[in-house]
Amino acid sequence: RWQAPPPPPAAGTVSTQQVLDTVKTEHKESSGNAFREALRAASAEADVAFMFRGMSRLLNNPSQASATYFVGSIKEVGCTQELLIVLWKLIDDNKDFLSYILRACDVNEIVVPILIAMFEARKDPSKIGLIHISTFVMLLLSGERNFCVNLNAAFIRRHVKDLPQFTGNNADLVYIVYHRLITEGPPQLESLYDCFLTTMSNISPYIKTFSLPAASRAASLFELFANKGRLLRNDNMPRYLVFLLEIFNNAIQYQYEGNPHLTYQVLRRKKVFAELTEIVEDPAGAIASLPAPADGGKGFKPTVEWVKGWADQLPMQPCLRLLQHLLPQLEEFCTEGHVNDEGVVVDFLKTTTMVGLLPVPHPILIRKYQQNEYTSLWFTTYVWGVVYLRTSQPPLFDGNHIKLFTISYVDA
């Protein structure tokens, strides 16, 4: 069967200015498409509510069809990618729709199936485009306070293959799914790491409690990106670290009482923070201690100036202050009480406070989605890729003459 995975946005190249001139998907003037204009103009609450209910019902259909006890009793409607395209245009073009669903609807009804679709698509090369557009939807929504607050709603367990069972909220699901996409996803998803981590950072100040699975995954990503061998061999890693440190800082400074699990995970990474501090204080020594690169020196080469450029920008102070004041208390508690049970440690952390010990809370920083010509070009490519796949049996287009995207042949 023919598969046409769309290219990631960061890897998208502009061949000619004429191609960009034909891209109209992000323009706010009249598109000449009556259906799109109708979606854009819909503002009556009854119409918006009707669209949201239909969108929610169809997005949840695949999981409902697979979870039924009576095989075949619920037919699966295979139009998730088309639904995501419509949803993207609705929330991006129709601000009345976005405002209403955040104010009057349970946005988790569409967020949970989107996250599950992303999770299930992580190993399917033909669904890279689905993960991309889902990521953009989540990024745009995460820039809205009401959306972030709504993620505190309890997660209703669903039977999804390989998805760990946990008791928590829907923000926990975001962290668990994004962690899996970063650690198990294909290389094509690397261009989305910024979007994943931005979304995680955007929602972090508003989440009252992170469960242990979500907290441990956030900390493991920090440990992954802070590894000296990776940090100094990839110029993207310092930016990823900033996002993860912001997550820790937001939880510590704004939601400390409800986040003993995340606090404990930060305390457990004291060695990682110590090594990171050494890199910041002695970049020349850190670079000199790197082993010889496997690529023979052809890859990225760190310099002292480069390290100094980002080292001072790492927001480590709240975490370092936490380690300085809380770690001695925890070690004394565990030593005197011969404690080796994680649950007891978490209960102890619930009794502690950092009031008056942390730096003045920083303003909540929310990074909003900004459309640009490359995401516009990517969206056009993705839409036509979906159209091509949907018309491949019988074929409507000759794949040998398509230049907008690459056709890959996959054995059935």
mmCIF file of C-alpha atoms in Angstrom:
data_model
loop_
_atom_site.group_PDB
_atom_site.id
_atom_site.type_symbol
_atom_site.label_atom_id
_atom_site.label_comp_id
_atom_site.label_asym_id
_atom_site.label_seq_id
_atom_site.Cartn_x
_atom_site.Cartn_y
_atom_site.Cartn_z
ATOM 1 C CA ARG A 1 0.000 0.000 0.000
ATOM 2 C CA TRP A 2 1.110 3.538 -0.664
ATOM 3 C CA GLN A 3 1.881 5.771 2.292
ATOM 4 C CA ALA A 4 2.589 9.474 2.173
ATOM 5 C CA PRO A 5 3.902 10.659 5.538
ATOM 6 C CA PRO A 6 4.051 14.467 5.485
ATOM 7 C CA PRO A 7 7.419 16.098 6.266
ATOM 8 C CA PRO A 8 7.953 17.667 9.689
ATOM 9 C CA PRO A 9 7.597 21.436 9.816
ATOM 10 C CA ALA A 10 11.193 22.111 10.846
ATOM 11 C CA ALA A 11 12.454 20.063 7.922
ATOM 12 C CA GLY A 12 10.140 21.713 5.419
ATOM 13 C CA THR A 13 11.969 23.556 2.673
ATOM 14 C CA VAL A 14 10.663 26.226 0.370
ATOM 15 C CA SER A 15 11.544 25.355 -3.200
ATOM 16 C CA THR A 16 10.200 28.492 -4.851
ATOM 17 C CA GLN A 17 8.458 31.644 -3.760
ATOM 18 C CA GLN A 18 5.599 30.652 -6.015
ATOM 19 C CA VAL A 19 4.820 27.694 -3.762
ATOM 20 C CA LEU A 20 4.534 29.962 -0.745
ATOM 21 C CA ASP A 21 2.401 32.417 -2.680
ATOM 22 C CA THR A 22 -0.140 29.687 -3.336
ATOM 23 C CA VAL A 23 -0.438 28.729 0.323
ATOM 24 C CA LYS A 24 -3.641 30.312 1.592
ATOM 25 C CA THR A 25 -4.523 28.049 4.492
ATOM 26 C CA GLU A 26 -3.380 30.448 7.215
ATOM 27 C CA HIS A 27 -4.601 33.681 5.637
ATOM 28 C CA LYS A 28 -7.485 35.420 7.324
ATOM 29 C CA GLU A 29 -8.958 36.964 4.164
ATOM 30 C CA SER A 30 -11.753 35.190 2.301
ATOM 31 C CA SER A 31 -10.515 31.835 1.046
ATOM 32 C CA GLY A 32 -13.196 31.320 -1.575
ATOM 33 C CA ASN A 33 -14.060 28.016 0.159
ATOM 34 C CA ALA A 34 -17.701 28.207 1.243
ATOM 35 C CA PHE A 35 -17.370 25.354 3.748
ATOM 36 C CA ARG A 36 -14.350 26.916 5.424
ATOM 37 C CA GLU A 37 -16.040 30.300 5.536
ATOM 38 C CA ALA A 38 -19.054 28.689 7.219
ATOM 39 C CA LEU A 39 -16.829 27.126 9.872
ATOM 40 C CA ARG A 40 -15.040 30.407 10.408
ATOM 41 C CA ALA A 41 -18.269 32.383 10.755
ATOM 42 C CA ALA A 42 -20.130 29.999 13.101
ATOM 43 C CA SER A 43 -20.657 31.890 16.358
ATOM 44 C CA ALA A 44 -24.102 30.945 17.704
ATOM 45 C CA GLU A 45 -23.628 28.946 20.899
ATOM 46 C CA ALA A 46 -26.046 26.269 19.731
ATOM 47 C CA ASP A 47 -24.013 25.761 16.539
ATOM 48 C CA VAL A 48 -20.682 25.739 18.362
ATOM 49 C CA ALA A 49 -21.979 23.292 20.983
ATOM 50 C CA PHE A 50 -23.319 21.028 18.232
ATOM 51 C CA MET A 51 -19.935 21.004 16.483
ATOM 52 C CA PHE A 52 -18.070 20.281 19.717
ATOM 53 C CA ARG A 53 -20.377 17.374 20.633
ATOM 54 C CA GLY A 54 -19.992 15.861 17.186
ATOM 55 C CA MET A 55 -16.228 16.307 17.260
ATOM 56 C CA SER A 56 -16.009 14.716 20.705
ATOM 57 C CA ARG A 57 -18.211 11.765 19.737
ATOM 58 C CA LEU A 58 -16.215 10.987 16.588
ATOM 59 C CA LEU A 59 -12.781 11.424 18.203
ATOM 60 C CA ASN A 60 -13.748 9.017 20.986
ATOM 61 C CA ASN A 61 -15.191 6.481 18.561
ATOM 62 C CA PRO A 62 -11.989 4.451 17.921
ATOM 63 C CA SER A 63 -11.334 3.737 21.609
ATOM 64 C CA GLN A 64 -15.016 2.961 22.232
ATOM 65 C CA ALA A 65 -15.108 0.573 19.282
ATOM 66 C CA SER A 66 -12.015 -1.299 20.496
ATOM 67 C CA ALA A 67 -13.134 -1.447 24.139
ATOM 68 C CA THR A 68 -16.616 -2.899 23.627
ATOM 69 C CA TYR A 69 -17.277 -6.392 24.958
ATOM 70 C CA PHE A 70 -19.372 -7.250 21.910
ATOM 71 C CA VAL A 71 -17.083 -7.326 18.899
ATOM 72 C CA GLY A 72 -18.526 -5.308 16.057
ATOM 73 C CA SER A 73 -21.285 -3.735 18.135
ATOM 74 C CA ILE A 74 -19.680 -0.306 17.624
ATOM 75 C CA LYS A 75 -18.332 0.408 14.167
ATOM 76 C CA GLU A 76 -15.073 2.331 14.043
ATOM 77 C CA VAL A 77 -15.206 5.455 11.921
ATOM 78 C CA GLY A 78 -11.733 5.862 10.451
ATOM 79 C CA CYS A 79 -11.582 9.602 9.974
ATOM 80 C CA THR A 80 -9.358 10.787 12.839
ATOM 81 C CA GLN A 81 -6.958 12.696 10.600
ATOM 82 C CA GLU A 82 -9.793 14.512 8.836
ATOM 83 C CA LEU A 83 -11.340 15.384 12.208
ATOM 84 C CA LEU A 84 -8.064 16.836 13.426
ATOM 85 C CA ILE A 85 -7.797 18.975 10.289
ATOM 86 C CA VAL A 86 -11.268 20.389 10.884
ATOM 87 C CA LEU A 87 -10.566 20.875 14.598
ATOM 88 C CA TRP A 88 -7.314 22.687 13.842
ATOM 89 C CA LYS A 89 -9.009 25.108 11.457
ATOM 90 C CA LEU A 90 -11.844 25.679 13.936
ATOM 91 C CA ILE A 91 -9.659 26.599 16.895
ATOM 92 C CA ASP A 92 -7.214 28.569 14.738
ATOM 93 C CA ASP A 93 -9.731 30.475 12.587
ATOM 94 C CA ASN A 94 -12.847 30.667 14.756
ATOM 95 C CA LYS A 95 -12.096 32.412 18.051
ATOM 96 C CA ASP A 96 -15.765 32.130 19.084
ATOM 97 C CA PHE A 97 -15.456 28.345 18.894
ATOM 98 C CA LEU A 98 -12.245 28.340 20.937
ATOM 99 C CA SER A 99 -13.666 30.696 23.543
ATOM 100 C CA TYR A 100 -16.870 28.707 23.935
ATOM 101 C CA ILE A 101 -15.319 25.255 24.312
ATOM 102 C CA LEU A 102 -12.873 26.568 26.917
ATOM 103 C CA ARG A 103 -15.651 28.309 28.834
ATOM 104 C CA ALA A 104 -18.657 26.003 28.566
ATOM 105 C CA CYS A 105 -17.433 22.555 27.457
ATOM 106 C CA ASP A 106 -15.303 19.812 28.932
ATOM 107 C CA VAL A 107 -12.327 20.176 26.635
ATOM 108 C CA ASN A 108 -10.925 16.917 28.038
ATOM 109 C CA GLU A 109 -13.491 15.109 25.885
ATOM 110 C CA ILE A 110 -11.372 15.919 22.844
ATOM 111 C CA VAL A 111 -7.942 16.159 24.502
ATOM 112 C CA VAL A 112 -7.874 12.597 25.847
ATOM 113 C CA PRO A 113 -8.676 10.890 22.501
ATOM 114 C CA ILE A 114 -6.148 13.145 20.743
ATOM 115 C CA LEU A 115 -3.423 12.106 23.201
ATOM 116 C CA ILE A 116 -4.346 8.442 22.849
ATOM 117 C CA ALA A 117 -4.235 8.748 19.049
ATOM 118 C CA MET A 118 -0.748 10.289 19.328
ATOM 119 C CA PHE A 119 0.369 7.520 21.675
ATOM 120 C CA GLU A 120 -0.873 4.753 19.376
ATOM 121 C CA ALA A 121 0.637 6.412 16.284
ATOM 122 C CA ARG A 122 4.170 6.755 17.689
ATOM 123 C CA LYS A 123 5.488 3.648 15.906
ATOM 124 C CA ASP A 124 3.521 3.990 12.662
ATOM 125 C CA PRO A 125 5.517 5.909 9.995
ATOM 126 C CA SER A 126 2.319 6.627 8.050
ATOM 127 C CA LYS A 127 0.908 8.599 11.000
ATOM 128 C CA ILE A 128 3.735 11.051 11.569
ATOM 129 C CA GLY A 129 1.476 13.754 10.154
ATOM 130 C CA LEU A 130 -1.262 12.878 12.665
ATOM 131 C CA ILE A 131 1.196 13.385 15.513
ATOM 132 C CA HIS A 132 2.285 16.709 14.041
ATOM 133 C CA ILE A 133 -1.187 18.213 13.721
ATOM 134 C CA SER A 134 -2.192 16.845 17.145
ATOM 135 C CA THR A 135 0.891 18.500 18.608
ATOM 136 C CA PHE A 136 -0.057 21.834 17.064
ATOM 137 C CA VAL A 137 -3.593 21.535 18.449
ATOM 138 C CA MET A 138 -2.257 20.827 21.943
ATOM 139 C CA LEU A 139 0.283 23.660 21.703
ATOM 140 C CA LEU A 140 -2.360 26.187 20.677
ATOM 141 C CA LEU A 141 -4.713 25.074 23.450
ATOM 142 C CA SER A 142 -1.948 25.128 26.086
ATOM 143 C CA GLY A 143 -1.626 28.861 25.590
ATOM 144 C CA GLU A 144 -5.080 29.309 27.184
ATOM 145 C CA ARG A 145 -5.385 29.420 30.978
ATOM 146 C CA ASN A 146 -8.831 27.783 31.072
ATOM 147 C CA PHE A 147 -7.512 24.823 29.116
ATOM 148 C CA CYS A 148 -4.619 24.312 31.522
ATOM 149 C CA VAL A 149 -6.913 24.499 34.573
ATOM 150 C CA ASN A 150 -9.343 22.000 33.018
ATOM 151 C CA LEU A 151 -6.549 19.419 32.797
ATOM 152 C CA ASN A 152 -6.822 18.982 36.581
ATOM 153 C CA ALA A 153 -9.912 16.839 35.931
ATOM 154 C CA ALA A 154 -9.437 13.189 36.869
ATOM 155 C CA PHE A 155 -8.283 10.893 34.099
ATOM 156 C CA ILE A 156 -10.826 8.163 33.343
ATOM 157 C CA ARG A 157 -8.926 4.965 32.748
ATOM 158 C CA ARG A 158 -8.931 3.506 29.262
ATOM 159 C CA HIS A 159 -7.491 0.229 28.081
ATOM 160 C CA VAL A 160 -4.784 1.286 25.644
ATOM 161 C CA LYS A 161 -2.004 -1.113 24.723
ATOM 162 C CA ASP A 162 1.312 -0.221 26.417
ATOM 163 C CA LEU A 163 -0.176 2.822 28.164
ATOM 164 C CA PRO A 164 0.669 2.490 31.877
ATOM 165 C CA GLN A 165 -2.300 2.418 34.205
ATOM 166 C CA PHE A 166 -2.248 5.292 36.659
ATOM 167 C CA THR A 167 -4.508 7.255 38.960
ATOM 168 C CA GLY A 168 -4.244 10.953 38.297
ATOM 169 C CA ASN A 169 -5.445 13.780 36.120
ATOM 170 C CA ASN A 170 -5.377 14.514 32.400
ATOM 171 C CA ALA A 171 -2.183 16.570 32.739
ATOM 172 C CA ASP A 172 -0.500 13.348 33.864
ATOM 173 C CA LEU A 173 -1.607 11.782 30.578
ATOM 174 C CA VAL A 174 0.013 14.653 28.650
ATOM 175 C CA TYR A 175 3.340 14.056 30.410
ATOM 176 C CA ILE A 176 3.213 10.272 30.031
ATOM 177 C CA VAL A 177 2.344 10.406 26.314
ATOM 178 C CA TYR A 178 4.925 13.092 25.481
ATOM 179 C CA HIS A 179 7.619 11.240 27.409
ATOM 180 C CA ARG A 180 6.904 8.129 25.368
ATOM 181 C CA LEU A 181 6.921 10.077 22.091
ATOM 182 C CA ILE A 182 10.341 11.542 22.926
ATOM 183 C CA THR A 183 11.928 8.322 24.166
ATOM 184 C CA GLU A 184 10.309 5.842 21.770
ATOM 185 C CA GLY A 185 9.222 7.920 18.796
ATOM 186 C CA PRO A 186 10.991 7.888 15.409
ATOM 187 C CA PRO A 187 13.702 10.439 14.547
ATOM 188 C CA GLN A 188 11.153 12.410 12.486
ATOM 189 C CA LEU A 189 9.588 13.592 15.755
ATOM 190 C CA GLU A 190 12.735 15.407 16.934
ATOM 191 C CA SER A 191 11.471 18.574 15.249
ATOM 192 C CA LEU A 192 8.502 18.454 17.643
ATOM 193 C CA TYR A 193 10.467 18.259 20.904
ATOM 194 C CA ASP A 194 10.213 22.023 21.317
ATOM 195 C CA CYS A 195 6.432 21.825 20.928
ATOM 196 C CA PHE A 196 6.131 18.889 23.340
ATOM 197 C CA LEU A 197 8.181 20.594 26.037
ATOM 198 C CA THR A 198 6.542 23.977 25.486
ATOM 199 C CA THR A 199 3.123 22.420 26.052
ATOM 200 C CA MET A 200 4.351 20.649 29.189
ATOM 201 C CA SER A 201 5.810 23.904 30.502
ATOM 202 C CA ASN A 202 2.710 25.956 29.644
ATOM 203 C CA ILE A 203 0.367 23.759 31.685
ATOM 204 C CA SER A 204 2.700 23.165 34.662
ATOM 205 C CA PRO A 205 1.838 26.280 36.764
ATOM 206 C CA TYR A 206 -1.850 25.363 36.827
ATOM 207 C CA ILE A 207 -1.653 21.671 37.750
ATOM 208 C CA LYS A 208 -2.435 21.107 41.421
ATOM 209 C CA THR A 209 -0.918 17.624 41.625
ATOM 210 C CA PHE A 210 1.258 15.522 39.366
ATOM 211 C CA SER A 211 1.067 11.782 39.942
ATOM 212 C CA LEU A 212 4.191 9.713 40.524
ATOM 213 C CA PRO A 213 4.280 8.327 36.929
ATOM 214 C CA ALA A 214 4.068 11.825 35.427
ATOM 215 C CA ALA A 215 6.577 13.332 37.864
ATOM 216 C CA SER A 216 9.113 10.556 37.324
ATOM 217 C CA ARG A 217 8.845 10.926 33.543
ATOM 218 C CA ALA A 218 9.418 14.671 33.683
ATOM 219 C CA ALA A 219 12.481 14.074 35.867
ATOM 220 C CA SER A 220 13.784 11.322 33.585
ATOM 221 C CA LEU A 221 13.573 13.693 30.598
ATOM 222 C CA PHE A 222 15.587 16.231 32.588
ATOM 223 C CA GLU A 223 18.171 13.574 33.357
ATOM 224 C CA LEU A 224 18.238 12.545 29.689
ATOM 225 C CA PHE A 225 18.832 16.039 28.333
ATOM 226 C CA ALA A 226 21.233 17.053 31.143
ATOM 227 C CA ASN A 227 23.585 14.160 30.381
ATOM 228 C CA LYS A 228 26.924 15.806 29.606
ATOM 229 C CA GLY A 229 27.532 13.682 26.541
ATOM 230 C CA ARG A 230 24.220 14.755 25.024
ATOM 231 C CA LEU A 231 24.108 18.296 26.399
ATOM 232 C CA LEU A 232 27.455 19.304 24.917
ATOM 233 C CA ARG A 233 27.014 17.439 21.637
ATOM 234 C CA ASN A 234 23.669 18.919 20.579
ATOM 235 C CA ASP A 235 22.906 22.632 20.440
ATOM 236 C CA ASN A 236 19.197 21.964 21.070
ATOM 237 C CA MET A 237 19.691 20.346 24.479
ATOM 238 C CA PRO A 238 20.174 23.548 26.537
ATOM 239 C CA ARG A 239 16.824 24.847 25.254
ATOM 240 C CA TYR A 240 15.129 21.594 26.248
ATOM 241 C CA LEU A 241 16.658 21.895 29.718
ATOM 242 C CA VAL A 242 15.168 25.372 30.125
ATOM 243 C CA PHE A 243 11.672 23.991 29.510
ATOM 244 C CA LEU A 244 12.112 21.176 32.040
ATOM 245 C CA LEU A 245 13.582 23.485 34.686
ATOM 246 C CA GLU A 246 10.587 25.773 34.177
ATOM 247 C CA ILE A 247 8.302 22.805 34.860
ATOM 248 C CA PHE A 248 10.083 22.098 38.157
ATOM 249 C CA ASN A 249 10.123 25.775 39.101
ATOM 250 C CA ASN A 250 6.422 26.250 38.366
ATOM 251 C CA ALA A 251 5.491 23.257 40.496
ATOM 252 C CA ILE A 252 7.778 24.313 43.351
ATOM 253 C CA GLN A 253 6.828 27.981 43.376
ATOM 254 C CA TYR A 254 3.127 27.813 42.547
ATOM 255 C CA GLN A 255 1.892 24.342 43.511
ATOM 256 C CA TYR A 256 4.366 23.096 46.142
ATOM 257 C CA GLU A 257 1.850 21.694 48.644
ATOM 258 C CA GLY A 258 0.191 19.457 46.062
ATOM 259 C CA ASN A 259 3.325 18.170 44.365
ATOM 260 C CA PRO A 260 5.346 16.019 46.776
ATOM 261 C CA HIS A 261 5.989 13.466 44.015
ATOM 262 C CA LEU A 262 7.624 16.024 41.736
ATOM 263 C CA THR A 263 9.546 17.496 44.677
ATOM 264 C CA TYR A 264 10.860 14.040 45.556
ATOM 265 C CA GLN A 265 11.926 13.404 41.945
ATOM 266 C CA VAL A 266 13.882 16.669 41.925
ATOM 267 C CA LEU A 267 15.597 15.728 45.199
ATOM 268 C CA ARG A 268 16.521 12.332 43.780
ATOM 269 C CA ARG A 269 18.338 14.070 40.900
ATOM 270 C CA LYS A 270 20.803 15.870 43.181
ATOM 271 C CA LYS A 271 23.712 14.263 41.331
ATOM 272 C CA VAL A 272 22.366 15.491 37.979
ATOM 273 C CA PHE A 273 22.102 19.053 39.331
ATOM 274 C CA ALA A 274 25.628 18.798 40.749
ATOM 275 C CA GLU A 275 27.041 17.704 37.381
ATOM 276 C CA LEU A 276 25.095 20.444 35.600
ATOM 277 C CA THR A 277 26.467 23.015 38.033
ATOM 278 C CA GLU A 278 30.005 21.819 37.286
ATOM 279 C CA ILE A 279 29.419 22.344 33.552
ATOM 280 C CA VAL A 280 28.092 25.854 34.189
ATOM 281 C CA GLU A 281 31.018 26.789 36.455
ATOM 282 C CA ASP A 282 33.784 25.172 34.403
ATOM 283 C CA PRO A 283 32.744 24.861 30.747
ATOM 284 C CA ALA A 284 36.321 24.444 29.535
ATOM 285 C CA GLY A 285 36.897 21.481 31.844
ATOM 286 C CA ALA A 286 33.568 19.919 30.895
ATOM 287 C CA ILE A 287 34.341 20.152 27.185
ATOM 288 C CA ALA A 288 37.858 18.771 27.695
ATOM 289 C CA SER A 289 36.497 15.740 29.573
ATOM 290 C CA LEU A 290 34.219 14.686 26.729
ATOM 291 C CA PRO A 291 35.176 11.377 25.094
ATOM 292 C CA ALA A 292 36.048 11.348 21.409
ATOM 293 C CA PRO A 293 32.873 11.574 19.310
ATOM 294 C CA ALA A 294 31.732 8.473 17.468
ATOM 295 C CA ASP A 295 31.338 10.425 14.213
ATOM 296 C CA GLY A 296 35.014 11.299 14.100
ATOM 297 C CA GLY A 297 34.472 14.945 14.942
ATOM 298 C CA LYS A 298 32.137 15.707 12.030
ATOM 299 C CA GLY A 299 29.187 16.633 14.252
ATOM 300 C CA PHE A 300 28.487 19.625 16.471
ATOM 301 C CA LYS A 301 31.555 20.943 18.311
ATOM 302 C CA PRO A 302 30.924 22.799 21.592
ATOM 303 C CA THR A 303 32.909 25.872 22.544
ATOM 304 C CA VAL A 304 33.400 27.662 25.861
ATOM 305 C CA GLU A 305 31.634 30.744 24.461
ATOM 306 C CA TRP A 306 28.659 28.637 23.408
ATOM 307 C CA VAL A 307 28.337 27.065 26.872
ATOM 308 C CA LYS A 308 28.627 30.444 28.599
ATOM 309 C CA GLY A 309 25.939 31.783 26.273
ATOM 310 C CA TRP A 310 23.272 29.465 27.667
ATOM 311 C CA ALA A 311 24.679 28.527 31.083
ATOM 312 C CA ASP A 312 23.666 31.806 32.701
ATOM 313 C CA GLN A 313 20.167 31.471 31.269
ATOM 314 C CA LEU A 314 19.376 28.154 32.967
ATOM 315 C CA PRO A 315 16.722 28.862 35.657
ATOM 316 C CA MET A 316 18.224 26.520 38.267
ATOM 317 C CA GLN A 317 17.994 28.748 41.330
ATOM 318 C CA PRO A 318 14.636 27.507 42.729
ATOM 319 C CA CYS A 319 15.689 23.858 42.376
ATOM 320 C CA LEU A 320 19.111 24.510 43.887
ATOM 321 C CA ARG A 321 17.475 26.332 46.798
ATOM 322 C CA LEU A 322 15.135 23.371 47.251
ATOM 323 C CA LEU A 323 18.069 20.962 47.334
ATOM 324 C CA GLN A 324 19.959 23.190 49.760
ATOM 325 C CA HIS A 325 17.178 23.469 52.344
ATOM 326 C CA LEU A 326 15.092 20.331 51.954
ATOM 327 C CA LEU A 327 17.625 17.616 51.182
ATOM 328 C CA PRO A 328 19.325 17.758 54.636
ATOM 329 C CA GLN A 329 15.914 17.472 56.317
ATOM 330 C CA LEU A 330 14.987 14.484 54.182
ATOM 331 C CA GLU A 331 18.304 12.718 54.742
ATOM 332 C CA GLU A 332 18.035 13.248 58.504
ATOM 333 C CA PHE A 333 14.460 11.940 58.510
ATOM 334 C CA CYS A 334 15.417 8.808 56.553
ATOM 335 C CA THR A 335 18.532 8.131 58.666
ATOM 336 C CA GLU A 336 16.911 8.558 62.074
ATOM 337 C CA GLY A 337 13.771 6.641 61.162
ATOM 338 C CA HIS A 338 15.515 3.992 59.025
ATOM 339 C CA VAL A 339 13.089 4.881 56.259
ATOM 340 C CA ASN A 340 13.427 3.241 52.866
ATOM 341 C CA ASP A 341 9.814 3.371 51.739
ATOM 342 C CA GLU A 342 9.013 5.916 49.045
ATOM 343 C CA GLY A 343 5.464 6.377 50.291
ATOM 344 C CA VAL A 344 6.703 7.387 53.740
ATOM 345 C CA VAL A 345 9.119 9.857 52.165
ATOM 346 C CA VAL A 346 6.325 11.428 50.118
ATOM 347 C CA ASP A 347 4.172 11.708 53.240
ATOM 348 C CA PHE A 348 7.050 13.473 54.992
ATOM 349 C CA LEU A 349 7.440 15.930 52.101
ATOM 350 C CA LYS A 350 3.744 16.794 52.422
ATOM 351 C CA THR A 351 4.493 18.211 55.884
ATOM 352 C CA THR A 352 7.314 20.475 54.707
ATOM 353 C CA THR A 353 7.164 24.031 53.438
ATOM 354 C CA MET A 354 9.463 26.255 51.396
ATOM 355 C CA VAL A 355 7.741 29.517 52.269
ATOM 356 C CA GLY A 356 10.332 32.264 52.656
ATOM 357 C CA LEU A 357 13.142 30.065 51.356
ATOM 358 C CA LEU A 358 12.564 30.203 47.606
ATOM 359 C CA PRO A 359 13.325 33.141 45.319
ATOM 360 C CA VAL A 360 10.461 35.526 44.592
ATOM 361 C CA PRO A 361 8.082 33.620 42.269
ATOM 362 C CA HIS A 362 8.707 34.474 38.663
ATOM 363 C CA PRO A 363 5.801 35.616 36.477
ATOM 364 C CA ILE A 364 4.015 32.723 34.798
ATOM 365 C CA LEU A 365 5.436 32.451 31.297
ATOM 366 C CA ILE A 366 3.119 31.110 28.601
ATOM 367 C CA ARG A 367 4.450 30.593 25.096
ATOM 368 C CA LYS A 368 1.688 30.799 22.525
ATOM 369 C CA TYR A 369 1.581 29.237 19.098
ATOM 370 C CA GLN A 370 2.688 31.632 16.380
ATOM 371 C CA GLN A 371 1.726 30.775 12.832
ATOM 372 C CA ASN A 372 4.320 31.260 10.097
ATOM 373 C CA GLU A 373 4.826 30.490 6.435
ATOM 374 C CA TYR A 374 6.478 27.135 7.139
ATOM 375 C CA THR A 375 3.631 25.742 9.253
ATOM 376 C CA SER A 376 1.289 27.063 6.563
ATOM 377 C CA LEU A 377 3.196 25.192 3.886
ATOM 378 C CA TRP A 378 3.320 22.092 6.065
ATOM 379 C CA PHE A 379 -0.440 22.187 6.637
ATOM 380 C CA THR A 380 -1.101 22.370 2.898
ATOM 381 C CA THR A 381 1.249 19.430 2.362
ATOM 382 C CA TYR A 382 -0.429 17.421 5.116
ATOM 383 C CA VAL A 383 -3.957 18.040 3.811
ATOM 384 C CA TRP A 384 -3.025 16.937 0.319
ATOM 385 C CA GLY A 385 -1.214 13.916 1.757
ATOM 386 C CA VAL A 386 -4.422 12.839 3.484
ATOM 387 C CA VAL A 387 -6.389 13.446 0.278
ATOM 388 C CA TYR A 388 -3.905 11.310 -1.657
ATOM 389 C CA LEU A 389 -4.167 8.427 0.808
ATOM 390 C CA ARG A 390 -7.948 8.546 0.827
ATOM 391 C CA THR A 391 -8.096 8.357 -2.970
ATOM 392 C CA SER A 392 -5.467 5.665 -3.533
ATOM 393 C CA GLN A 393 -7.959 2.824 -4.039
ATOM 394 C CA PRO A 394 -8.693 3.229 -6.890
ATOM 395 C CA PRO A 395 -5.917 5.775 -7.507
ATOM 396 C CA LEU A 396 -7.077 9.266 -8.380
ATOM 397 C CA PHE A 397 -3.574 10.745 -8.675
ATOM 398 C CA ASP A 398 -0.396 9.480 -10.354
ATOM 399 C CA GLY A 399 2.157 9.275 -7.547
ATOM 400 C CA ASN A 400 5.041 9.617 -10.023
ATOM 401 C CA HIS A 401 4.006 13.185 -10.826
ATOM 402 C CA ILE A 402 3.452 14.463 -7.265
ATOM 403 C CA LYS A 403 6.087 16.952 -6.075
ATOM 404 C CA LEU A 404 4.422 18.477 -3.008
ATOM 405 C CA PHE A 405 5.371 15.481 -0.831
ATOM 406 C CA THR A 406 7.305 12.242 -1.052
ATOM 407 C CA ILE A 407 5.547 8.951 -1.796
ATOM 408 C CA SER A 408 6.941 5.938 0.068
ATOM 409 C CA TYR A 409 5.964 2.393 -0.815
ATOM 410 C CA VAL A 410 5.370 0.098 2.160
ATOM 411 C CA ASP A 411 4.852 -3.648 1.852
ATOM 412 C CA ALA A 412 1.407 -4.722 3.045
#
